[in-house]
Coordinates of C-alpha atoms in Angstrom, one line a residue:
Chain A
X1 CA 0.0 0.0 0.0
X2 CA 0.8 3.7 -0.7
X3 CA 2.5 5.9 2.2
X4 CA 0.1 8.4 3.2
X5 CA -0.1 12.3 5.1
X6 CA -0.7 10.5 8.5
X7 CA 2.6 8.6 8.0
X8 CA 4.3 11.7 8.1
X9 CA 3.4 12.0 11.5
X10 CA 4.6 8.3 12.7
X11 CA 7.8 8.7 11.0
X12 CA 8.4 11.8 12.9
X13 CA 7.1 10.0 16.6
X14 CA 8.8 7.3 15.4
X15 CA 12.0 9.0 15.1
X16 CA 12.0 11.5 18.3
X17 CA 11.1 8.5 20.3
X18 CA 14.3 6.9 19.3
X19 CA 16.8 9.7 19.1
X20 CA 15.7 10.8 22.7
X21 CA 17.5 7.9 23.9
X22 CA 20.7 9.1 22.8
X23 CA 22.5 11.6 24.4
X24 CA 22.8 14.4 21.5
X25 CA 22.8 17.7 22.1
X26 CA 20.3 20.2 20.8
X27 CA 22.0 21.2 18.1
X28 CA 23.5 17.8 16.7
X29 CA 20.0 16.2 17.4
X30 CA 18.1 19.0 15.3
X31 CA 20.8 18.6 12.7
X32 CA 19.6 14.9 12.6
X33 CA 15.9 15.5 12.6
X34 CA 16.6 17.5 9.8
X35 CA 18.3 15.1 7.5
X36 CA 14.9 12.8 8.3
X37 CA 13.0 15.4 7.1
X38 CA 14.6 15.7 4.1
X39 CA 14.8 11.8 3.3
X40 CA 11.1 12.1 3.7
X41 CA 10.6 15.1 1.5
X42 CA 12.6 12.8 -1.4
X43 CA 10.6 10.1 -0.7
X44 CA 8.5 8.3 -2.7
X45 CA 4.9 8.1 -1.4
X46 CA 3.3 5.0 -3.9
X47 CA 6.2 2.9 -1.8
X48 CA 4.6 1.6 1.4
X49 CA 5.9 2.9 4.8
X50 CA 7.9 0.1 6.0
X51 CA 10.2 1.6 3.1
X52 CA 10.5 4.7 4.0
X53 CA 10.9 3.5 7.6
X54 CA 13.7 2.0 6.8
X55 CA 15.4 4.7 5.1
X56 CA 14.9 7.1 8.2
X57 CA 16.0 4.2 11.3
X58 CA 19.3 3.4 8.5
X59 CA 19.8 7.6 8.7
X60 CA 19.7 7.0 12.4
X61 CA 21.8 4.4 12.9
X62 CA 24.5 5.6 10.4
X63 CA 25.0 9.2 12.5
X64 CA 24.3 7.8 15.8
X65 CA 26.6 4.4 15.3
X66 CA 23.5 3.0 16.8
X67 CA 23.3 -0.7 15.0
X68 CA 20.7 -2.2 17.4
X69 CA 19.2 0.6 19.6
X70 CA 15.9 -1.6 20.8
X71 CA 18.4 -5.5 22.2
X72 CA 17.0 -4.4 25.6
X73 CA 13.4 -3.8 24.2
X74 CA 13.6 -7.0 22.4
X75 CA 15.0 -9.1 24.9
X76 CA 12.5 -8.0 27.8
X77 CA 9.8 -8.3 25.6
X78 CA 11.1 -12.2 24.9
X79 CA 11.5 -12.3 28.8
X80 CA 7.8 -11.2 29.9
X81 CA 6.8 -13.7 26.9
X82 CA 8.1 -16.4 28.5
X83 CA 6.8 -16.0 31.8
X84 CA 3.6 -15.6 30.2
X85 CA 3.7 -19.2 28.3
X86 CA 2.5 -21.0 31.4
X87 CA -0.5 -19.1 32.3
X88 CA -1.4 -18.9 29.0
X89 CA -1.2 -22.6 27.9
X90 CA -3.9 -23.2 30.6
X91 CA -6.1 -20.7 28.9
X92 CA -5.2 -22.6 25.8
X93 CA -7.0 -25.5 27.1
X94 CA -10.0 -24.1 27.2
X95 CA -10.6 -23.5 23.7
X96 CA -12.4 -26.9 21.7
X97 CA -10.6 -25.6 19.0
X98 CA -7.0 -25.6 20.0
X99 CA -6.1 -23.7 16.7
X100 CA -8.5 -20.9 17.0
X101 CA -6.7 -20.1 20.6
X102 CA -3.1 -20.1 18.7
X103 CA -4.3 -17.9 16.2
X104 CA -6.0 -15.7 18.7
X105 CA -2.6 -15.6 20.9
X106 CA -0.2 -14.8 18.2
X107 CA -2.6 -12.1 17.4
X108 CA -2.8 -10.7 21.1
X109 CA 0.8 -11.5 21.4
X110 CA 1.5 -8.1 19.6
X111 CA 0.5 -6.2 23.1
X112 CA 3.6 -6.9 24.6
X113 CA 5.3 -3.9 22.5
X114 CA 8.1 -2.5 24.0
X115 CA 9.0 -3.9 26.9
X116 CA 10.9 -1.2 28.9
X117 CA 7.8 0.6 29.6
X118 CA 7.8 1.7 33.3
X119 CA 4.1 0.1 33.4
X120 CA 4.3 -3.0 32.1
X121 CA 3.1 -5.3 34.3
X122 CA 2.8 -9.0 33.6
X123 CA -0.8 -9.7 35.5
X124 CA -2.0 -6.4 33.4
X125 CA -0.4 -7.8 29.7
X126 CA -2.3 -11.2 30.7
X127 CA -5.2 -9.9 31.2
X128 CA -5.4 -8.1 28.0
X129 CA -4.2 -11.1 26.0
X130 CA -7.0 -12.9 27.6
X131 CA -9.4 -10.1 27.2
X132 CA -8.8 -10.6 23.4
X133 CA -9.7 -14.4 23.5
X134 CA -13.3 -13.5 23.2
X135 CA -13.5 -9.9 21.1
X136 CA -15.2 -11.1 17.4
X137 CA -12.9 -12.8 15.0
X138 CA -13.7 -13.6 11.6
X139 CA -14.7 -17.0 11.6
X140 CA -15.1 -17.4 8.1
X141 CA -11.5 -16.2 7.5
X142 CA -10.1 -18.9 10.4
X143 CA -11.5 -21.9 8.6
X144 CA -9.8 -20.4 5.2
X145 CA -6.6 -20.5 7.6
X146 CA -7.4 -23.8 8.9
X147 CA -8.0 -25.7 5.4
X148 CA -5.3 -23.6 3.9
X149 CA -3.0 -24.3 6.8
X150 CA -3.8 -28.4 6.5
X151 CA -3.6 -28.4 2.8
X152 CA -0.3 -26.5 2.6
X153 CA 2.9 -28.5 1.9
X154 CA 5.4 -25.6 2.3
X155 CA 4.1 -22.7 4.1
X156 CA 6.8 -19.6 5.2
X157 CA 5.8 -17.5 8.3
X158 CA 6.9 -14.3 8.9
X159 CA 7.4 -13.4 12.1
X160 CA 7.2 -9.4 13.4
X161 CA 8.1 -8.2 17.0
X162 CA 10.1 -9.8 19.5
X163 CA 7.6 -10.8 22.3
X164 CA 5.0 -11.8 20.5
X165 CA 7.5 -14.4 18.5
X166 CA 7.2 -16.4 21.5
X167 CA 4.0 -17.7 20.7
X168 CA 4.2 -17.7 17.0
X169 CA 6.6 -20.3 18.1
X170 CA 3.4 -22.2 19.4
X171 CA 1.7 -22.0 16.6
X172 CA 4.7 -23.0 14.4
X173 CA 5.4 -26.1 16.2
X174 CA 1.7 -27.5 15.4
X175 CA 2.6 -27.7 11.9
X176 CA 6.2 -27.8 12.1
X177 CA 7.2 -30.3 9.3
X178 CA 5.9 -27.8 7.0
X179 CA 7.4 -24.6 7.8
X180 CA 9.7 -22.1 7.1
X181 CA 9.5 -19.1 9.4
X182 CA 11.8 -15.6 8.1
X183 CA 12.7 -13.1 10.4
X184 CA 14.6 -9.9 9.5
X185 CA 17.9 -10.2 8.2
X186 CA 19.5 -7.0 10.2
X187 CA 18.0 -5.4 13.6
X188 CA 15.0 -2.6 12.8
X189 CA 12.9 -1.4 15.8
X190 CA 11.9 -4.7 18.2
X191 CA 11.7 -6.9 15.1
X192 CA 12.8 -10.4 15.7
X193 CA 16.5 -11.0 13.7
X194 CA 18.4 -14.1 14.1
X195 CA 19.9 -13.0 17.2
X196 CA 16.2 -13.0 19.3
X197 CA 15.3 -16.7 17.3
X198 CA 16.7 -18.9 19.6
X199 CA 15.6 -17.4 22.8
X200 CA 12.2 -17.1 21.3
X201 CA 12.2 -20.6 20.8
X202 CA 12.0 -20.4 16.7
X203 CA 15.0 -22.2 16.1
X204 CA 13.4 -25.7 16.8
X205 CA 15.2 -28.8 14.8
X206 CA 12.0 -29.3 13.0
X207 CA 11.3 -25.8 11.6
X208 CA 13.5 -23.9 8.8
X209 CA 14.9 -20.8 9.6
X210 CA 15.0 -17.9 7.3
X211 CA 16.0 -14.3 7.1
X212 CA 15.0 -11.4 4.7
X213 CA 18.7 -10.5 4.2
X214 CA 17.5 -7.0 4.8
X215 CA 16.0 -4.6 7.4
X216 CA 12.9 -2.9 6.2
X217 CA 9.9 -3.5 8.8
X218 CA 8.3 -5.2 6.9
X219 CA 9.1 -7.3 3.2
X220 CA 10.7 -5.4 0.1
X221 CA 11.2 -7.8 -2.2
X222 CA 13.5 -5.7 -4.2
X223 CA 15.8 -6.1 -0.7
X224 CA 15.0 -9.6 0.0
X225 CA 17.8 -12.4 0.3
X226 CA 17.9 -15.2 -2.4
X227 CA 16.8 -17.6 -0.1
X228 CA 14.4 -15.3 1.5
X229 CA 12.8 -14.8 -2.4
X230 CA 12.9 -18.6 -2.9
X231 CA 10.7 -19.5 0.1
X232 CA 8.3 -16.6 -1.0
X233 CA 7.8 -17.5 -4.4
X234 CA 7.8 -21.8 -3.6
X235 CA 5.2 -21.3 -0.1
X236 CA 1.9 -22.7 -1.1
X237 CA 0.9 -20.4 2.0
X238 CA 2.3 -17.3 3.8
X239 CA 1.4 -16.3 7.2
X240 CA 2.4 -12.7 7.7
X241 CA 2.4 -11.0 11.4
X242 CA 2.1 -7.4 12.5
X243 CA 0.9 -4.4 10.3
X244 CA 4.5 -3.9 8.4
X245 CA 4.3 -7.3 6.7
X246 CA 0.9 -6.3 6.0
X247 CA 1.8 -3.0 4.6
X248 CA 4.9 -4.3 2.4
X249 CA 2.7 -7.5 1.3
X250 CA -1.1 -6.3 0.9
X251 CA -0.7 -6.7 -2.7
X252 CA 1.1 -9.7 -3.1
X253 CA 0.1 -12.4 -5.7
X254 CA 1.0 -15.3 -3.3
X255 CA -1.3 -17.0 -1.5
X256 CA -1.1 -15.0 2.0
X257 CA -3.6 -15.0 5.4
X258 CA -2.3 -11.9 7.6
X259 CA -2.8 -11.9 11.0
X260 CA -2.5 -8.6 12.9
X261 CA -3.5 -6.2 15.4
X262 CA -4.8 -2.8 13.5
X263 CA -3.0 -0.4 15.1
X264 CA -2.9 2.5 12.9
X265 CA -5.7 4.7 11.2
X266 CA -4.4 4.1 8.1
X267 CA -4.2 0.0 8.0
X268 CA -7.8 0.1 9.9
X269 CA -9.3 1.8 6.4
X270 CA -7.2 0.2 4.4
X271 CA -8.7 -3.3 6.0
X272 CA -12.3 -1.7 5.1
X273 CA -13.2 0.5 8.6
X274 CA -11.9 -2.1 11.3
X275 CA -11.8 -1.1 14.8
X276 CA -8.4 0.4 16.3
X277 CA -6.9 -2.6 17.8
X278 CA -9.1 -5.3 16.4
X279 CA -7.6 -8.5 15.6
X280 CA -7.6 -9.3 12.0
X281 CA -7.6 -12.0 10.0
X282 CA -7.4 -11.4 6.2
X283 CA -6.4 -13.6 3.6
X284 CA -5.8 -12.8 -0.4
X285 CA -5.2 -15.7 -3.3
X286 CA -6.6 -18.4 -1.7
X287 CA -9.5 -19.9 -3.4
X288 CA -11.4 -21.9 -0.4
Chain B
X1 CA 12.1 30.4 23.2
X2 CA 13.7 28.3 20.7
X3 CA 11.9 25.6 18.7
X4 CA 12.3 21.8 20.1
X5 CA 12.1 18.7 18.4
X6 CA 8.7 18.3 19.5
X7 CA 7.0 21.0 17.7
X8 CA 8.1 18.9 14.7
X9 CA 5.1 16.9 15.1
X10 CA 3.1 19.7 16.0
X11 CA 3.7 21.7 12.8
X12 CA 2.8 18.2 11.0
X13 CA -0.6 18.1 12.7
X14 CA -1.6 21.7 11.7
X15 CA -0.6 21.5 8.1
X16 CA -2.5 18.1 8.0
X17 CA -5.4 19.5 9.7
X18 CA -5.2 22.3 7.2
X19 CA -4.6 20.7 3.8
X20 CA -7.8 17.9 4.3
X21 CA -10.1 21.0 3.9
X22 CA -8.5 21.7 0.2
X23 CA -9.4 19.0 -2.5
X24 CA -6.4 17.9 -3.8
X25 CA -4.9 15.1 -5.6
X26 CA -2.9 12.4 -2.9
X27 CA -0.1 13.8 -5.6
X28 CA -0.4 17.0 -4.8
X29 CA -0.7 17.2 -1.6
X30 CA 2.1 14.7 -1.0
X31 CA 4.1 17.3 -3.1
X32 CA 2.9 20.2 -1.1
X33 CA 3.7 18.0 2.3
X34 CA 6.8 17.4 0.7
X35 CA 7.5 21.1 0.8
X36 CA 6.4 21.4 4.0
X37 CA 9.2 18.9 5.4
X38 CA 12.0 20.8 3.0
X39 CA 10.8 23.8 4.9
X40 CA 10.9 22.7 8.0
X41 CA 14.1 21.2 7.6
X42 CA 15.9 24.4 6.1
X43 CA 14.3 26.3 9.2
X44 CA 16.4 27.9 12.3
X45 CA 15.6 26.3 15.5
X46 CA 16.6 29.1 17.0
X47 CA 14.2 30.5 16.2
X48 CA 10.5 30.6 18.0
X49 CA 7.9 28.1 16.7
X50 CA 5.8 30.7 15.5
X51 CA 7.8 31.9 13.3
X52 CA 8.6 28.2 11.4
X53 CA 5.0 27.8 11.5
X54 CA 4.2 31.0 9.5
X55 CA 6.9 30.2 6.6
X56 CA 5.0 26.6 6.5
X57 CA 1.3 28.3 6.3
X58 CA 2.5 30.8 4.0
X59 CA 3.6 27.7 1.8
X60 CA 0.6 26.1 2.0
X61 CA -1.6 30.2 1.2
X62 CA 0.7 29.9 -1.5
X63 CA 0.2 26.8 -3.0
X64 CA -3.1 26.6 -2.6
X65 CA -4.3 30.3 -2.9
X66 CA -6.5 30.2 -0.3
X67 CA -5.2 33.4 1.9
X68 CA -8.1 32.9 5.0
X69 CA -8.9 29.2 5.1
X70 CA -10.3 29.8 8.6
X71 CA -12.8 32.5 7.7
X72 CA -15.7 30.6 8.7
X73 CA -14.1 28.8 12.0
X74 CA -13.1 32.4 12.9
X75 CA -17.0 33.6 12.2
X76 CA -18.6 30.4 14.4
X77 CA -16.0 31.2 17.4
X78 CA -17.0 35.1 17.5
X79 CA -20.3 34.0 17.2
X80 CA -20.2 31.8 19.9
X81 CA -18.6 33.9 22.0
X82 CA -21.0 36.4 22.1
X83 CA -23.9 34.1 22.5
X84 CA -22.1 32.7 25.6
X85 CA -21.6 36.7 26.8
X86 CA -25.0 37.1 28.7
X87 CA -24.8 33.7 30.9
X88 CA -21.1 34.9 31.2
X89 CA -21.9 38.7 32.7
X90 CA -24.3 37.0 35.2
X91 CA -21.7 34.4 36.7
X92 CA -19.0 37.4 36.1
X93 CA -21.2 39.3 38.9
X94 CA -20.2 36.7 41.5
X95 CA -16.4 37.8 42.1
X96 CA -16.2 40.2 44.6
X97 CA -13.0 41.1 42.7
X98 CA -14.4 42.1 39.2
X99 CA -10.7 42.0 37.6
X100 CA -9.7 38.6 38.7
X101 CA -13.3 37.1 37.3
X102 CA -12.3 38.8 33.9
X103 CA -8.7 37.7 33.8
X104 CA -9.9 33.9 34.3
X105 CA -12.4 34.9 31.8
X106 CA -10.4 36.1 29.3
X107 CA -7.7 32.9 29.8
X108 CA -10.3 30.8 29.8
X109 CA -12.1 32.0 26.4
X110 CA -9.4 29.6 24.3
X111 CA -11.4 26.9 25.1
X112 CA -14.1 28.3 22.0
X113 CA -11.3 27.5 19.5
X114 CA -12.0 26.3 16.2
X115 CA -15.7 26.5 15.7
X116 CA -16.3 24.0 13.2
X117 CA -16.1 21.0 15.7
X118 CA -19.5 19.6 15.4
X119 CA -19.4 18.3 18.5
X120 CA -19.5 21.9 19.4
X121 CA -21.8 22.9 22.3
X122 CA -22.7 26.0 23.8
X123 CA -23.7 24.9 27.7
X124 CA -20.6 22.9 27.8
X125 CA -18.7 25.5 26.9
X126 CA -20.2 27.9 29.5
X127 CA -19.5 25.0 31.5
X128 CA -15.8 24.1 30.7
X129 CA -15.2 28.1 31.1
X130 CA -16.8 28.3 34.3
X131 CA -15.0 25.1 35.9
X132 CA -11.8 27.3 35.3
X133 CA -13.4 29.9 37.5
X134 CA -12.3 28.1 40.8
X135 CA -9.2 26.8 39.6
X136 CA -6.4 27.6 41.1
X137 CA -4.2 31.1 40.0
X138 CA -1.1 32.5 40.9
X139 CA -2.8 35.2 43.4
X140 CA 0.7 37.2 43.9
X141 CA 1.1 37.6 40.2
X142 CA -2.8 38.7 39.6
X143 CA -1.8 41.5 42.1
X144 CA 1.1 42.4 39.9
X145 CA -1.2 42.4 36.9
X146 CA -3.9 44.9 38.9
X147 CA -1.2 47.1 40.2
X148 CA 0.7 47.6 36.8
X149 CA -3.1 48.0 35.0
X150 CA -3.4 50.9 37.6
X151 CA -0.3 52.8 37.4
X152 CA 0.5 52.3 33.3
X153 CA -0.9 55.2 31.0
X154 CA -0.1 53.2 27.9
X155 CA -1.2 49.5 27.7
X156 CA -0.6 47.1 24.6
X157 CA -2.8 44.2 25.0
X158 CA -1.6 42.2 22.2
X159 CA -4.4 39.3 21.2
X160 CA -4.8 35.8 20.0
X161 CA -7.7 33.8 18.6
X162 CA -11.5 34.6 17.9
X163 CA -13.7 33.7 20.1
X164 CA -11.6 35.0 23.0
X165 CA -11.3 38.0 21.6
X166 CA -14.9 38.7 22.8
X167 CA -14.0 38.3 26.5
X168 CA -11.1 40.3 25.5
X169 CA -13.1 43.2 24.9
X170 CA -14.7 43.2 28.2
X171 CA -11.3 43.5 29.9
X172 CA -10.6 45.9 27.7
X173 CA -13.1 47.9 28.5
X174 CA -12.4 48.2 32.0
X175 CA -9.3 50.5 31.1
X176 CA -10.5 51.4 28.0
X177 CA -8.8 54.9 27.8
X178 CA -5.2 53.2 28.2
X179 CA -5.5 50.8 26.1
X180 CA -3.8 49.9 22.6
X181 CA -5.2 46.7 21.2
X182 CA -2.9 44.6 18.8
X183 CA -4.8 42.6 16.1
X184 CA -2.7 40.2 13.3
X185 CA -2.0 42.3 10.4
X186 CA -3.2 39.3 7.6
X187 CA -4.8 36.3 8.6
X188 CA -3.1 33.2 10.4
X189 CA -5.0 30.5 11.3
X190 CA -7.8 31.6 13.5
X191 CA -6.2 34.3 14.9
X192 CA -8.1 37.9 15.4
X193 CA -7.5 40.6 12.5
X194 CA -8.9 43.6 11.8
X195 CA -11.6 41.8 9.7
X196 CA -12.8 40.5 13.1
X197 CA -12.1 43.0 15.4
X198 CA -15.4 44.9 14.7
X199 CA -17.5 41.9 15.5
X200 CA -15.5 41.0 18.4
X201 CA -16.3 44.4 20.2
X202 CA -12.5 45.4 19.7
X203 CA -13.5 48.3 17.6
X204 CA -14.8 50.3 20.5
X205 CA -14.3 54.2 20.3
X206 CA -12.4 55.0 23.1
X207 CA -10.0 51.7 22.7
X208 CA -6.6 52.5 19.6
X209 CA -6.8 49.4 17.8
X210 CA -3.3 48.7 15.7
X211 CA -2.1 46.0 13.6
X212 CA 1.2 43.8 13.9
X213 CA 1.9 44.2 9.9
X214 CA 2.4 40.5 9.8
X215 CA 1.1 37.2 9.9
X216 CA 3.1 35.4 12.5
X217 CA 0.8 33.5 14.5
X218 CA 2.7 35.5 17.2
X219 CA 5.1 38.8 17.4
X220 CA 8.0 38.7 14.7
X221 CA 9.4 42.5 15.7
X222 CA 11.5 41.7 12.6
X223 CA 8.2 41.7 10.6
X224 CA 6.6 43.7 12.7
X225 CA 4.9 47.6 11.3
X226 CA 6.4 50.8 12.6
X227 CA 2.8 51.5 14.0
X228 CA 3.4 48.1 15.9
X229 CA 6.7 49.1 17.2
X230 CA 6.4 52.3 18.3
X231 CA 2.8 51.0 20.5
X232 CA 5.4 48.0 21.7
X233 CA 8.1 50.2 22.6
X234 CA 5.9 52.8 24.4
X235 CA 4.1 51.0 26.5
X236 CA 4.5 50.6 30.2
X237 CA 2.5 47.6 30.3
X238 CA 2.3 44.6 27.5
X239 CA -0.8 42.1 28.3
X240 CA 0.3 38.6 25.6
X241 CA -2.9 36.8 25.2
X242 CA -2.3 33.4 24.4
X243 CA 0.7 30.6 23.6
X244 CA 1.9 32.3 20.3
X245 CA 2.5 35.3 21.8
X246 CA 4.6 33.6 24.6
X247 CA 6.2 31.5 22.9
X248 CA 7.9 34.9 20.7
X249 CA 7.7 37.3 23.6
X250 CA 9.0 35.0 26.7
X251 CA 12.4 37.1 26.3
X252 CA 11.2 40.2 25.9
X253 CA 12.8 43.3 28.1
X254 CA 9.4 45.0 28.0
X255 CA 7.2 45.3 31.2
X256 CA 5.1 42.1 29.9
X257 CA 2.2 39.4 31.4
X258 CA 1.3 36.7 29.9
X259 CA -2.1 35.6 30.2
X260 CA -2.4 32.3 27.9
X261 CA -3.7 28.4 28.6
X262 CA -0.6 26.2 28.8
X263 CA -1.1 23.5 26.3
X264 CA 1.4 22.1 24.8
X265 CA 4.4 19.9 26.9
X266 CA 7.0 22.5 25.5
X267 CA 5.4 25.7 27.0
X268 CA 4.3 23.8 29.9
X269 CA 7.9 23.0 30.2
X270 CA 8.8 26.7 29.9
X271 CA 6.6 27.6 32.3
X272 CA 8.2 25.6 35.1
X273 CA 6.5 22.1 34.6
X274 CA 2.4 23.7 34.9
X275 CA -0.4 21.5 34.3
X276 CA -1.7 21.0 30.9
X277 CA -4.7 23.2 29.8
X278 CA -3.9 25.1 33.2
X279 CA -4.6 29.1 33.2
X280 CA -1.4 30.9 33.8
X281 CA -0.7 34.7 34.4
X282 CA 3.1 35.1 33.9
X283 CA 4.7 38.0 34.5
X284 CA 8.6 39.5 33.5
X285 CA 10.6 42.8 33.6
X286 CA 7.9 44.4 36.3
X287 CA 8.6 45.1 39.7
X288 CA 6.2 44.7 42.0

């Protein structure tokens, strides 16, 4: 999808919130805002966002020397994960339909964001996940998954944040003689890289592990790895997570079921007028 | 004060808010966005915000030709104002101190801003206003304010937005044979001009009423008129309505109170950490 205004505005949050952790002076960190300003002005807007993301968190890390400014992000976010793994396979149980709980948790696993929030608290980010067990999914659009899912001979997942990786890694190991899950080739924001796989528990014997070979937030094909491209274009399914996959891949060919939280006014309209953090199910190319 | 990072985001969210209103292509107004960001990254961050933020709206007057886009947001506020004027005299009557009940009065008007809100609502308006009527002020410097009002032959009360204005008048004519009123000299945003002064009682007989020559959503003395100048330099006593004001007459060496709503995290900064949407009467270069 397009870039548009409104992104203007989350490149620019996106950007203070990360420079204010370094400790630049007023001067040298207006100097650097203003190089972002001007990588947006020259961008171009038909690209979707994850692009120009990229392009802005390179500019960062090239005048901070920053390579991987979110490692303790990512890693508490893998850490309050795990803690949560118990409490939540009991909730698990209770579902008749064990895949419709998976689905649902790698969904609501996207509410652990950030993990060095002064607030988080693990009771709290429980409650939430389970709050989301029961909000309206579309059912019609989780037996597409499911048939989709069984039928499937080579299926590549992409993964998104770190945190909520934890549990895709649930949901992976159900079918894990059959796929091939990609994270990012080179640290972005909390996006899971190789680094975070392990600990996350996607590095299982059973499943393949991929990287983009690049670090856009999201996929740019034009960026991707050989190996990365080969899995895309040989997957008789993709399962992509988070809204930048969903951004980067809305108009794939492939066969491809998104699951996401819609976080941003922009994705909510561009997924037809869905609710601000709604859990979404949408599929493209896959006859049912 | 200078311009921080922050206001980035807010000069983003006015040009946004502006532009929806025009009907342009997604390519054109990417391109006049695009602009926009070139501007703002040329600009001097030195500088005050106002004065970024009138080189970006006189872009956008430019591109677009549309030299008063708030015309009829201006007209509602006045409008509004004056309908609110009767209930407002009544509860005025209750301060034993008449000059305190039309300072809060007079802060507490920018809560009519931007007319066009549908959600608009007269009664909760007199309500917000009147809720601000026991807040809590800064007593010692309402004192300063009454004292300086009394001794100073020549006061420039230099306003903000319509709507306010109306209340403005009544202060004004308190010490109406003083008193120099300051109005925008061309429209910015929905800032008082002499277009609106008439209709926002400002145009009384016995009250001067001046122009600033310029269209700084504040005071540029750079840009300012000679008539401007010579009121500014004159006076024994300034009264800034408003954040714009403050934000390009904090440093000033004249005799100056500010009388403004803090609302944005940078002035509330400025202001020595204050509560958002509180009612502050600041005072500098008068001694008590």
């Amino acid at each position: 999808m397009r870039t548009e205004l409104e992104c203007i505005l989350c490149f620019g949050k996106g950007a203070l919130f990360l420079t204010k952790r370094f400790a630049l002076s007023h001067k040298d960190n207006v100097k650097l805002h203003q190089s972002i300003l001007r990588e947006i002005a020259e961008a171009d807007f038909n690209e979707p966002p994850p692009l120009i993301a990229r392009k802005i968190y390179q500019l960062i890390s090239e005048k901070t020397g920053e390579k991987d400014p979110f490692q303790q992000e990512k890693d508490l976010s893998t850490e309050h994960a795990k803690r949560l793994l118990k409490p939540l396979r009991t909730k698990l149980k209770t579902f008749n339909d064990p895949l419709e709980g998976l689905v649902r948790l790698v969904m609501a696993g996207n509410i652990i964001d950030f993990g060095l929030d002064a607030a988080f608290d693990l009771n709290t980010t429980l409650e939430r996940i389970t709050e989301t067990f029961s909000e309206k999914i579309d059912r019609a659009a989780l037996e597409v998954l499911r048939k989709a899912l069984e039928k499937a001979k080579n299926v590549l997942y992409i993964t998104d944040n770190c945190g909520e990786a934890v549990f895709d890694a649930l949901l992976l190991e159900r079918y894990r003689c059959k796929m091939t899950v990609a994270v990012r080739g080179s640290p972005i924001l909390n996006d899971v890289t190789r680094r975070e796989a392990e600990a996350s528990g996607l590095a299982a014997a059973s499943i393949r592990l991929i990287d983009t070979g690049d670090n856009t937030p999201g996929i740019d094909l034009c960026r991707s790895s050989g190996e990365f491209l080969e899995a895309y274009h040989s997957a008789d399914l993709i399962i992509s997570k988070g809204q930048g996959n969903y951004e980067t891949l809305c108009e794939t060919r492939r066969p491809t079921v998104f699951l996401l939280r819609a976080k941003c006014p922009v994705v909510m309209h561009k997924l037809g007028g869905v609710k601000q953090g709604s859990c979404q199910i949408h599929h493209v190319n896959i006859i049912p």
